[in-house]
mmCIF file of C-alpha atoms in Angstrom:
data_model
loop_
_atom_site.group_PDB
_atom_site.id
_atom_site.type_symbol
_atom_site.label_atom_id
_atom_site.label_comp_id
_atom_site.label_asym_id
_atom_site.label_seq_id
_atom_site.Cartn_x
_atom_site.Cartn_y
_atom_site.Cartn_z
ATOM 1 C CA UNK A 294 104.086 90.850 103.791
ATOM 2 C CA UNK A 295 106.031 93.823 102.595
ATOM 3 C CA UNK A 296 103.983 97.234 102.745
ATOM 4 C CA UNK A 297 103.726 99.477 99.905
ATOM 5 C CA UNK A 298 105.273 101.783 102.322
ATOM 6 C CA UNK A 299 108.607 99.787 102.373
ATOM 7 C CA UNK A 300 108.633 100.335 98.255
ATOM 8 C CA UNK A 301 108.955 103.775 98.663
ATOM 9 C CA UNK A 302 111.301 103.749 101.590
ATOM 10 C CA UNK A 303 114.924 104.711 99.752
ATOM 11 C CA UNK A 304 112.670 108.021 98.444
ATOM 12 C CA UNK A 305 111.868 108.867 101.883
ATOM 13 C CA UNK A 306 114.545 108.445 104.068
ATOM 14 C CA UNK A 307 116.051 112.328 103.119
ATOM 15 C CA UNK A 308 112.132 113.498 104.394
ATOM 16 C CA UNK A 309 111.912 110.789 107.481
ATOM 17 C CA UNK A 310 111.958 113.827 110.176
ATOM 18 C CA UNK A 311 108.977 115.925 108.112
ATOM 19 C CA UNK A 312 106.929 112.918 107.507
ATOM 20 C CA UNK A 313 107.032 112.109 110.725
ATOM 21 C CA UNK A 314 105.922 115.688 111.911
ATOM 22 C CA UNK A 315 103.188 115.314 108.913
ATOM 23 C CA UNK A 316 101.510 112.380 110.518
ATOM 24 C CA UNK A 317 101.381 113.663 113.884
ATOM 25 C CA UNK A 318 99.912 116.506 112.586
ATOM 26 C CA UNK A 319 96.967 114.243 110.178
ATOM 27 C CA UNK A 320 96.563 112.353 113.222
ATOM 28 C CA UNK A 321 95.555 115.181 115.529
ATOM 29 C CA UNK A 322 93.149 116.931 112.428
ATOM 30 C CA UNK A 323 91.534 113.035 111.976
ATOM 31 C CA UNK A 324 90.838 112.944 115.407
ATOM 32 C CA UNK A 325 89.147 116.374 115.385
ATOM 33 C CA UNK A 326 87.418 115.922 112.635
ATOM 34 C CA UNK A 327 85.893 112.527 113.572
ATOM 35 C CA UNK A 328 82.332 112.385 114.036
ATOM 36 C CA UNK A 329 79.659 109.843 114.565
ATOM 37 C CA UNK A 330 77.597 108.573 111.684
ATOM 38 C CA UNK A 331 74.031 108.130 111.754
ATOM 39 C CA UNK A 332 71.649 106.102 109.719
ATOM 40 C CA UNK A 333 69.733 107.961 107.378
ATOM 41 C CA UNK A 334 66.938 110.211 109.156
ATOM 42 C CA UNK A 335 63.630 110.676 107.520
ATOM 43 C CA UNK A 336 62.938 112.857 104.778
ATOM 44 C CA UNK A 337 66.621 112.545 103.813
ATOM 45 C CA UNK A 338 67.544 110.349 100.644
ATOM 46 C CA UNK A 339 67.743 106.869 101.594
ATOM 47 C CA UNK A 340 70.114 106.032 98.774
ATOM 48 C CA UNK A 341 73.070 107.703 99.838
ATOM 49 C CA UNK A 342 75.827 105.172 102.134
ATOM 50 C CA UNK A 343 75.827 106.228 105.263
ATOM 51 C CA UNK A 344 77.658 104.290 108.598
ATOM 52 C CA UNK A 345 77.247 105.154 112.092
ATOM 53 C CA UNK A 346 80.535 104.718 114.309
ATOM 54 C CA UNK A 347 80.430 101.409 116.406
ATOM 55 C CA UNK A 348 79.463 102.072 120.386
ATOM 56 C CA UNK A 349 82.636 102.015 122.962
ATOM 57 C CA UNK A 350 81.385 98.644 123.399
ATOM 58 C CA UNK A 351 81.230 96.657 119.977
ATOM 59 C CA UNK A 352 84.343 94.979 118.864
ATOM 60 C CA UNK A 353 86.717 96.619 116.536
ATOM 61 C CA UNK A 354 88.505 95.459 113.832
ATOM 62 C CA UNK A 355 91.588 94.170 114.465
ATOM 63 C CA UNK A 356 95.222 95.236 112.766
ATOM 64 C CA UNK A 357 97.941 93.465 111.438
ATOM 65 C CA UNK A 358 101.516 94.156 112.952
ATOM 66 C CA UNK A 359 103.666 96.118 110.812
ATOM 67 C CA UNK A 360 106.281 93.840 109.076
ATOM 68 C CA UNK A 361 104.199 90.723 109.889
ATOM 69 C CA UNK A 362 103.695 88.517 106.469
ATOM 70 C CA UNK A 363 100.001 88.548 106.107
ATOM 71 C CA UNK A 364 98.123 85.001 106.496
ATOM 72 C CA UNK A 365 96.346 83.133 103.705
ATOM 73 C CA UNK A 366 93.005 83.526 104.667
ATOM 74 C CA UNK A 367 89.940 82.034 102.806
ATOM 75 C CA UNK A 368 85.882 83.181 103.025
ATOM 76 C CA UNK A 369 84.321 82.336 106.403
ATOM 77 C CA UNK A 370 83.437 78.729 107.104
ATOM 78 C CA UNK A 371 80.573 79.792 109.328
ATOM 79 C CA UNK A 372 77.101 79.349 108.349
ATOM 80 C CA UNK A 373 75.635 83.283 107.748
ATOM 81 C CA UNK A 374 72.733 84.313 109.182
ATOM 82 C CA UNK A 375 69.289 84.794 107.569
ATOM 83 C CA UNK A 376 69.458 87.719 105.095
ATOM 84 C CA UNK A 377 67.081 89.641 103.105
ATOM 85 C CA UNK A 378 66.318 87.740 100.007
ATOM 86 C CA UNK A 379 68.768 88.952 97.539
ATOM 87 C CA UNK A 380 67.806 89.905 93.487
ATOM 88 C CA UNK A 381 70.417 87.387 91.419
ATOM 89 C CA UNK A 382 72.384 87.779 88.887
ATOM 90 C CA UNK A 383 73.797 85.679 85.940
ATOM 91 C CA UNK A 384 77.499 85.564 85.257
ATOM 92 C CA UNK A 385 77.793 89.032 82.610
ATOM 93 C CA UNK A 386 81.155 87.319 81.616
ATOM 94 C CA UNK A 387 81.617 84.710 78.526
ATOM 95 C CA UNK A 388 82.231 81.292 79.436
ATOM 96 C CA UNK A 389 85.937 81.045 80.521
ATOM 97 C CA UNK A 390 88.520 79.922 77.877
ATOM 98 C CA UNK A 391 90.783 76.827 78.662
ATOM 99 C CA UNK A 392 93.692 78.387 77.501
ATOM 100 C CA UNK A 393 96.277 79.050 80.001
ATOM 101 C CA UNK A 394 97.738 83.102 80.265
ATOM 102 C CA UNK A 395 100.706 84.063 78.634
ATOM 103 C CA UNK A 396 103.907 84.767 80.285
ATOM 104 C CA UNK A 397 103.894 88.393 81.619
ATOM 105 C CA UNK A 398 105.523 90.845 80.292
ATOM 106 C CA UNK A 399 108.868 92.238 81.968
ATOM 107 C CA UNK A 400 107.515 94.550 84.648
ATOM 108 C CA UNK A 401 104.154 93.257 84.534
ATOM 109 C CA UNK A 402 102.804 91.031 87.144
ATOM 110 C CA UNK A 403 101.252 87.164 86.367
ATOM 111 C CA UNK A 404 97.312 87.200 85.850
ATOM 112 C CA UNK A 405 95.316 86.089 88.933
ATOM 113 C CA UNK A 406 94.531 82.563 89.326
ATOM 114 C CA UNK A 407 91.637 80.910 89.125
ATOM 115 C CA UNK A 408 89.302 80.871 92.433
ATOM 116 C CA UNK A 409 87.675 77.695 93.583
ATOM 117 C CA UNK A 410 83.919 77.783 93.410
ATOM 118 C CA UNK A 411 80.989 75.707 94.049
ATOM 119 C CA UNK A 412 78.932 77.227 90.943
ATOM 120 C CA UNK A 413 79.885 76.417 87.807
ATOM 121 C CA UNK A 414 81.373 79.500 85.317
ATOM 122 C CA UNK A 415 82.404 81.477 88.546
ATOM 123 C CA UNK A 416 86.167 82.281 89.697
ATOM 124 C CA UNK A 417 87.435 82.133 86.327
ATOM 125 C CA UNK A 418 89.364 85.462 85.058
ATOM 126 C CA UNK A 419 88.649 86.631 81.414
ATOM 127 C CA UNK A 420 90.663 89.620 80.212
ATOM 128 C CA UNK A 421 88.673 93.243 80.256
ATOM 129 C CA UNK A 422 89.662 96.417 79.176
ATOM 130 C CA UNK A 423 92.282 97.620 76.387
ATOM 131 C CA UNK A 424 95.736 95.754 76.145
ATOM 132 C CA UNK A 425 98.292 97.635 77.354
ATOM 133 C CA UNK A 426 101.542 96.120 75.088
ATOM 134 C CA UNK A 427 99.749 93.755 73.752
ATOM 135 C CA UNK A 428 98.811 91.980 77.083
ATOM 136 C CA UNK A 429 95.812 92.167 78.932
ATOM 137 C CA UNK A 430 96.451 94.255 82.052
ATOM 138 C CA UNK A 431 93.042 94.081 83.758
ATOM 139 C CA UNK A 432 90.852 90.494 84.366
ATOM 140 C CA UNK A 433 87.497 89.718 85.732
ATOM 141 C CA UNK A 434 85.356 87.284 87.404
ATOM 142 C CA UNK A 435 82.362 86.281 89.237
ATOM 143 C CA UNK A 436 81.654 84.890 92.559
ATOM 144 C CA UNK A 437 79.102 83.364 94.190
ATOM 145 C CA UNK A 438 78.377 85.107 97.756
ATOM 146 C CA UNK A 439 76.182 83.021 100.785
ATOM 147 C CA UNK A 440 72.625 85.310 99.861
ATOM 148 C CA UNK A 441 72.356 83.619 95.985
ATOM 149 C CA UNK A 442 74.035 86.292 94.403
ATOM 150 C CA UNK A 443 76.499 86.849 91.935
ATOM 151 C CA UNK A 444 79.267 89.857 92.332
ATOM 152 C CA UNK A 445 81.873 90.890 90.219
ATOM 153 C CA UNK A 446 85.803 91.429 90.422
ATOM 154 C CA UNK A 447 88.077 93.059 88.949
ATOM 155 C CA UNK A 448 92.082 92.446 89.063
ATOM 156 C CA UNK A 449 93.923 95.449 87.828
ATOM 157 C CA UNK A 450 97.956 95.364 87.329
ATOM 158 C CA UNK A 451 99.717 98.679 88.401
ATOM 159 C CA UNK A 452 102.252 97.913 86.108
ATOM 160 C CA UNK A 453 99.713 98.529 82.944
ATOM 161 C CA UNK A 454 96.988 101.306 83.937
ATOM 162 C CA UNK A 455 97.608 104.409 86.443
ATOM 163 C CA UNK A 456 95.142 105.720 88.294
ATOM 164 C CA UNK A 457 93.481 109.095 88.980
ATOM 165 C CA UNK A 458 91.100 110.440 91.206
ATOM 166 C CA UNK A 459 88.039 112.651 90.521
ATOM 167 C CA UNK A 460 86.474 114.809 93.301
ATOM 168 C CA UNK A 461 83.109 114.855 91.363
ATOM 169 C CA UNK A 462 80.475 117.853 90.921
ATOM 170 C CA UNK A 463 79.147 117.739 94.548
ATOM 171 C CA UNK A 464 80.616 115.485 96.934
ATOM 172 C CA UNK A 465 83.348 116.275 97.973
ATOM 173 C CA UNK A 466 83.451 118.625 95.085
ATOM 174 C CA UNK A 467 84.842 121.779 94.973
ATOM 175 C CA UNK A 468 86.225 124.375 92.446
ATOM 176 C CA UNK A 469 89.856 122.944 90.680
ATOM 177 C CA UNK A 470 91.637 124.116 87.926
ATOM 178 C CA UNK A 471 91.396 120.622 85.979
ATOM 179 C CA UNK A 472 88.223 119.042 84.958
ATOM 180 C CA UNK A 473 87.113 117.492 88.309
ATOM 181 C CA UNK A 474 83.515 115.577 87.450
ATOM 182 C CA UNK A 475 84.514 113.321 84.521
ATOM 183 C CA UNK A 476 87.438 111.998 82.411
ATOM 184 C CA UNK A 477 88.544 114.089 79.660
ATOM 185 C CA UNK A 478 87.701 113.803 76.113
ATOM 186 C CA UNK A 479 91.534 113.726 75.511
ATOM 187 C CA UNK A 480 91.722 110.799 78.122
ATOM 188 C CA UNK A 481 89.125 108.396 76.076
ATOM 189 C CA UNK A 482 91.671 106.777 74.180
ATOM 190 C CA UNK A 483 93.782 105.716 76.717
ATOM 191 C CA UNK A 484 90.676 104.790 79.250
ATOM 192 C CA UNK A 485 91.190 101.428 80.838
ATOM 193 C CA UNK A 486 88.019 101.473 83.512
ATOM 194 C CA UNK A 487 86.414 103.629 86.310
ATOM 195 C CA UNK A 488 84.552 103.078 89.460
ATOM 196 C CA UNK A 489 82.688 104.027 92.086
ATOM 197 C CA UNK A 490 84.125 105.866 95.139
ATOM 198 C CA UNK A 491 83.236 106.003 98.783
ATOM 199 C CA UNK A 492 80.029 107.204 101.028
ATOM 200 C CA UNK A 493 79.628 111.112 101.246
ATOM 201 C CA UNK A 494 82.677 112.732 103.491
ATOM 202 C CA UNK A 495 79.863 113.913 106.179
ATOM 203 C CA UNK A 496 79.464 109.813 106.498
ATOM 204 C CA UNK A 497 82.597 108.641 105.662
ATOM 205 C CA UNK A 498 85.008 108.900 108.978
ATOM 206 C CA UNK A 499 87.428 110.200 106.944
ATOM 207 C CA UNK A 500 89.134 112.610 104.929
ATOM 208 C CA UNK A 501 89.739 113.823 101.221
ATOM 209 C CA UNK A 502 92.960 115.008 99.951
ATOM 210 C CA UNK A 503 94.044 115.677 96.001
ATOM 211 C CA UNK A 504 96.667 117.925 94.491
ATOM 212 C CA UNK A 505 97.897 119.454 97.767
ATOM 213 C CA UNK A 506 94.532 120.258 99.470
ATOM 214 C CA UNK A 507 92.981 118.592 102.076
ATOM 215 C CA UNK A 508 88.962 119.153 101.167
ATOM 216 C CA UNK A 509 88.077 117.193 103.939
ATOM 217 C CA UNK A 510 90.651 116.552 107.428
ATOM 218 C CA UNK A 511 92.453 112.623 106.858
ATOM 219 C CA UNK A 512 91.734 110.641 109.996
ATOM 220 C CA UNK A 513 94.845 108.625 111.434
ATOM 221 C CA UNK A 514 93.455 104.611 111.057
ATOM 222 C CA UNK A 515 91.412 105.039 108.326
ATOM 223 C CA UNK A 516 91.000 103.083 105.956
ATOM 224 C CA UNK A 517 92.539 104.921 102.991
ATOM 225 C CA UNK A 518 92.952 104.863 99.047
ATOM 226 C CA UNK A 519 96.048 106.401 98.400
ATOM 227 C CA UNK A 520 97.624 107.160 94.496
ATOM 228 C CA UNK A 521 101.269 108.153 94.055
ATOM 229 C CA UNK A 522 102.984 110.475 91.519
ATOM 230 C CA UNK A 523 103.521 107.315 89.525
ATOM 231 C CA UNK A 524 100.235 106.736 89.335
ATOM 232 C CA UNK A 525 100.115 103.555 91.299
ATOM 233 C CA UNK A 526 97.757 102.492 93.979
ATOM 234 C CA UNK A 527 97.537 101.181 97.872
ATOM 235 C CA UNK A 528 94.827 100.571 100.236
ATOM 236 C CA UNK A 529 95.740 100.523 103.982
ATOM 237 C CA UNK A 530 95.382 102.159 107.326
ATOM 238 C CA UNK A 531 96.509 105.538 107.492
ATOM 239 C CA UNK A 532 99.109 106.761 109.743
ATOM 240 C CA UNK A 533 99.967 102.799 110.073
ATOM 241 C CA UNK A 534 100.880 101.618 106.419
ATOM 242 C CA UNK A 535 100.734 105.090 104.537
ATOM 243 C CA UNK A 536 100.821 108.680 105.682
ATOM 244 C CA UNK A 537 101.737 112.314 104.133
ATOM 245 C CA UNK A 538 104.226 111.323 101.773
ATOM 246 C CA UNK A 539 105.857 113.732 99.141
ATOM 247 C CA UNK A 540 104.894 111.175 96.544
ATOM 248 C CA UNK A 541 101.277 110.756 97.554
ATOM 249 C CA UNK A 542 99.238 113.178 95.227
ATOM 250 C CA UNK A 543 95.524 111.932 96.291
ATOM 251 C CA UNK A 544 93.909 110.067 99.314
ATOM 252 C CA UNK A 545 90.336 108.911 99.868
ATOM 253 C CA UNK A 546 89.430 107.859 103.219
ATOM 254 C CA UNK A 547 86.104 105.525 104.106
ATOM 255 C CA UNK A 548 85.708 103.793 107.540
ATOM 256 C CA UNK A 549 88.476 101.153 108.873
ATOM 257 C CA UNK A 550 89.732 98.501 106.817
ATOM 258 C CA UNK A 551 87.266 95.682 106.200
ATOM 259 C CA UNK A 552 90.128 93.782 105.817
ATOM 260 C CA UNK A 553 93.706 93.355 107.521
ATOM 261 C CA UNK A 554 96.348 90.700 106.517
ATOM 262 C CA UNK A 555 93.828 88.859 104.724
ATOM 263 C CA UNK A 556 91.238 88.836 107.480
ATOM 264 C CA UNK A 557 88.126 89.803 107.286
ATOM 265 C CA UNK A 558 86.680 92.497 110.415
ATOM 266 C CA UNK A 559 85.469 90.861 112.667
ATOM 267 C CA UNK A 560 82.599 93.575 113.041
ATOM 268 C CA UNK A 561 82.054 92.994 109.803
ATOM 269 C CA UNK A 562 78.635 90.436 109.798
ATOM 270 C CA UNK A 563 75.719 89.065 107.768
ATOM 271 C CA UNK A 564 73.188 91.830 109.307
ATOM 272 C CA UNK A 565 74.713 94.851 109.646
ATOM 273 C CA UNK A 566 72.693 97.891 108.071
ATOM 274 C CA UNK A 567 74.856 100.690 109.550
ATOM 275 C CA UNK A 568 78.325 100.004 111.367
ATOM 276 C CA UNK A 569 79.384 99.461 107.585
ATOM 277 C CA UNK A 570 76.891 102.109 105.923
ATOM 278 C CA UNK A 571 73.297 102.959 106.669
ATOM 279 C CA UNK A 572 71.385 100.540 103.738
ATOM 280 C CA UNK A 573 68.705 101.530 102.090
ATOM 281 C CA UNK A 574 65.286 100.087 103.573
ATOM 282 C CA UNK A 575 67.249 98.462 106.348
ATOM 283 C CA UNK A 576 68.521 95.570 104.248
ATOM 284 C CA UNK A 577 71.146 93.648 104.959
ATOM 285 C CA UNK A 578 72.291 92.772 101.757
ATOM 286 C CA UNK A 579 71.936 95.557 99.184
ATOM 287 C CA UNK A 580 74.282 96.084 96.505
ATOM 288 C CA UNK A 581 77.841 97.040 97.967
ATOM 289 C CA UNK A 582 81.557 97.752 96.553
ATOM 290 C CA UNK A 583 84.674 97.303 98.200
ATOM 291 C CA UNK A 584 88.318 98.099 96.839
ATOM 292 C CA UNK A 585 92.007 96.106 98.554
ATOM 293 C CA UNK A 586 94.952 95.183 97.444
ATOM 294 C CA UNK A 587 96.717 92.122 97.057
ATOM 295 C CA UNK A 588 100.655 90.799 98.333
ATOM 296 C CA UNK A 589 101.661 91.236 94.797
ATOM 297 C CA UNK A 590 100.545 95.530 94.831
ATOM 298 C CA UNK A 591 97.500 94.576 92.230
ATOM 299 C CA UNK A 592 94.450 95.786 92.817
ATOM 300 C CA UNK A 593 90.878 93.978 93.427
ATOM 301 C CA UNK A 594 87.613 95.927 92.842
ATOM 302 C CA UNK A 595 84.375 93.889 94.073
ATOM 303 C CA UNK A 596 81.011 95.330 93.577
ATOM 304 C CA UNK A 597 77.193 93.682 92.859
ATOM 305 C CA UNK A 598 74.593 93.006 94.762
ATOM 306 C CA UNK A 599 73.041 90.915 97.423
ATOM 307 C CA UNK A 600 76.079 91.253 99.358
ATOM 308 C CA UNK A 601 76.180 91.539 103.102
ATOM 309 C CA UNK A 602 79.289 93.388 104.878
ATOM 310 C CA UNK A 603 80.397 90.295 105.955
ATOM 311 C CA UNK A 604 79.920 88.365 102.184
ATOM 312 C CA UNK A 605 81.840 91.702 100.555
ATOM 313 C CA UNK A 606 84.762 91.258 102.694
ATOM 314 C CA UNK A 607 84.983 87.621 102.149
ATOM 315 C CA UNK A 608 84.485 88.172 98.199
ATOM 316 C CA UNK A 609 88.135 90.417 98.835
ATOM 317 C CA UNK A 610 89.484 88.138 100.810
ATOM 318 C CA UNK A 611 88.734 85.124 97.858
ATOM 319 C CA UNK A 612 90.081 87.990 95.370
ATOM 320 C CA UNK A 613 93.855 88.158 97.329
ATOM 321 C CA UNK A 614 92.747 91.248 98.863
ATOM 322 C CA UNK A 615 95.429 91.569 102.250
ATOM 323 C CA UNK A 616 93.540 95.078 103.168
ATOM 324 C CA UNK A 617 90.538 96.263 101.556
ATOM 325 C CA UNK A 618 88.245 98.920 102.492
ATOM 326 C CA UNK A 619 84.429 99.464 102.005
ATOM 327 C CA UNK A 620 83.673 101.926 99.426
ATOM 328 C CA UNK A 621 79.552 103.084 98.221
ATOM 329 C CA UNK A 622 76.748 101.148 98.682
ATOM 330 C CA UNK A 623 72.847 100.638 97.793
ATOM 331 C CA UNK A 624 71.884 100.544 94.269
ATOM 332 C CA UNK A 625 72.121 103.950 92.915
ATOM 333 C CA UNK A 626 75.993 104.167 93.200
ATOM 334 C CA UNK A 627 77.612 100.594 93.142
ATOM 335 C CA UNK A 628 79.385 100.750 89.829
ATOM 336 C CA UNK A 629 81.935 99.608 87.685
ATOM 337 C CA UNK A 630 82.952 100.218 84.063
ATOM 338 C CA UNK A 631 85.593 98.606 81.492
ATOM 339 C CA UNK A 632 86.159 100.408 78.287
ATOM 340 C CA UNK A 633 87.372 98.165 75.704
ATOM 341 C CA UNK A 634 89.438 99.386 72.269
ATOM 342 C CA UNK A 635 87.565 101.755 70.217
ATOM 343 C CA UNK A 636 84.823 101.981 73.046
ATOM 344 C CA UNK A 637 85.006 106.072 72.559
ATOM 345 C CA UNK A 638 83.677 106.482 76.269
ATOM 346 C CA UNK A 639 81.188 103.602 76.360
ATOM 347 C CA UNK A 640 81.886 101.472 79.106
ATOM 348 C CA UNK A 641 80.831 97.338 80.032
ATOM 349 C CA UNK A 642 79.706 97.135 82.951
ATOM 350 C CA UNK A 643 81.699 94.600 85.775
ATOM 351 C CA UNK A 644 77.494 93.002 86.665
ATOM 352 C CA UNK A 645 75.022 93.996 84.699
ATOM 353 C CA UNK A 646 72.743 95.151 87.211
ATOM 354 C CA UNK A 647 75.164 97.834 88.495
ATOM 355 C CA UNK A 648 73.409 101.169 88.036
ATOM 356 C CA UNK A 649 73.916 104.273 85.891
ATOM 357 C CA UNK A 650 74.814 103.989 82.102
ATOM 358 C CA UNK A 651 77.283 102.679 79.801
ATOM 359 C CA UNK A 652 78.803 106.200 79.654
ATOM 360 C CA UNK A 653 78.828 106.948 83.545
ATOM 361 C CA UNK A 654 82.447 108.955 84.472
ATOM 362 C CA UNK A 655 82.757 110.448 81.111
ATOM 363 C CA UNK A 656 80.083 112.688 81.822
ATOM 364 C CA UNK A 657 80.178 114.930 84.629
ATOM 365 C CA UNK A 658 78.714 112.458 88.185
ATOM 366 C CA UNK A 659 77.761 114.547 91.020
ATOM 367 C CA UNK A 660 80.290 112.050 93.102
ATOM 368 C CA UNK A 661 83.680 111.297 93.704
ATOM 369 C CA UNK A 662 85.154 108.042 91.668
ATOM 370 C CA UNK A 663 88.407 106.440 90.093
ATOM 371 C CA UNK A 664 89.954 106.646 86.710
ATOM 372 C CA UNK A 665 92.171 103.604 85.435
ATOM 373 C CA UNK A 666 94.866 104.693 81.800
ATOM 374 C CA UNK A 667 96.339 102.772 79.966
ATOM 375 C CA UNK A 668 100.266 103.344 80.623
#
């Protein structure tokens, strides 16, 4: 596959020398700053993602080799273990139309196809969001995950919405000089969709950094969300497929990739409840939310619940994902929202069980999350 790193490689061969000097030095701060994540301890709230860092002797994810084209790589074949018994969910999307996209437009990329299921009404896209030109920009589906449940993804074309990042209220926070906890009013009209960001940074194994400031130190091999001046978006592994860039203007780091040239971690399994975020109550399949990105440079948001760590990164992997990272867990934060035309700030919701309200990100949130505009 060809990194979103080689993209940007003509506008960074005059800087090759600093950029080089600027990962060293993000590489030497991340492995500082590293620290070892507990579960939650008791009296502390339960709801809040935490991970605890894998012992010297569990298996780490593995990494694809730069330049490599990525494999095609379907959900796992293996039977899962015994999970918690999941709450279900029906399909929030209308039945799926039997007309065939359009033609993209020049510049735009060709709507996902449709995913093979076993459950009837799942892995079929339906447009979301405003039209951007006239064309939907943003699709979604459903998908059936090994617990009973149903999740939802989303399939969002750079080409058509840019994205922003919002530090929130509280976590990481912090005092800016632009409105920092929700979108604008004057952004309403040109809002495409938000979600939910990653665990807190004390829990996260990685670092924070938005319009030149580094709130929290970026770890080299993190798995990172990174937006450019241009507004478009990557996921990888830092310091491997993305670093310090002129033209990076945010970066949101959370763990290690749950997924890497279309494989799912290996670490990544059925009853995990803390290499991959402390869950609430010890379950093993709570409600989770993972972000990647796919060969083409779209992006795939999955998010519901009854997913284990293992059934999230297979969901990605089914969505085209290549690398994908975790992002929050447990009920209370898992969410995404779609604002159609004329929606003045009142969002649909990807599942209908994902928490907060229909107006969540256009009012101030105490955490960090993503913005999606309409270009």
């Amino acid at each position: 596959m060809t990194h979103h790193l080689t993209h940007h490689l003509p506008h960074r061969l005059a800087v090759a020398v600093s950029a080089a000097a600027l990962l060293a030095a993000t590489a030497c701060a991340g492995s500082a700053a590293e620290q070892t994540g507990t579960t939650a301890p008791s009296g502390s709230d339960p709801s809040i993602g935490t991970t605890a860092t894998p012992d010297a002797t569990e298996p780490v994810a593995t990494t694809a080799v730069p330049g490599t084209e990525p494999p095609t790589a379907g959900p796992s074949t293996a039977a899962p273990s015994p999970v918690d018994a999941p709450s279900t969910t029906p399909p929030p999307l209308p039945p799926p139309s039997s007309a065939a996209p359009g033609s993209p437009l020049p510049g735009r990329l060709a709507p996902p196809t449709a995913i093979p299921t076993a459950v009837p009404g799942t892995g079929q896209w339906q447009p979301i969001g405003p039209p951007v030109g006239g064309q939907p920009g943003m699709y979604a589906t459903t998908l059936p995950t090994s617990t009973g449940s149903i999740v939802g993804v989303a399939w969002i074309d750079p080409a058509a919405f840019s994205a922003q990042l919002f530090p929130g209220s509280g976590d990481p926070g912090g005092s800016w000089p632009f409105p920092s906890a929700a979108v604008p009013p004057d952004k309403l009209g040109v809002l495409g969709a938000a979600f939910n960001g990653g665990f807190k940074m004390k829990d996260s194994r990685g670092g924070f950094f938005l319009a030149g400031r580094e709130v929290a130190p970026l770890r080299d091999g993190a798995a990172s969300l990174v937006v450019f001046d241009d507004g478009k978006v990557t996921v990888g592994r830092w310091g491997r497929d993305i670093g310090l860039f002129p033209n990076v203007v945010a970066v949101r780091q959370n763990l290690d990739l749950l997924v890497d040239d279309g494989v799912a971690s290996p670490t990544a399994t059925d009853r995990d409840v803390s290499v991959w975020g402390a869950t609430l109550n010890k379950a093993t399949a709570p409600p989770r939310s993972g972000v990647g990105v796919r060969a083409d440079g779209s992006l795939v948001y999955v998010g519901g619940p009854g997913l284990t760590a293992r059934g999230l990164a297979d969901a990605l992997v089914s969505a085209g994902a290549v690398r994908a990272m975790t992002l929050d867990i447990n009920s209370q934060w898992v969410s995404f929202l779609s604002f159609p035309p004329g929606s003045a700030g009142s969002g649909t919701k990807l599942v209908a069980s994902m928490s907060g309200g229909s107006n969540r990100f256009v009012t101030p949130d105490t955490r960090d999350f993503v913005a999606l505009y309409a270009r």
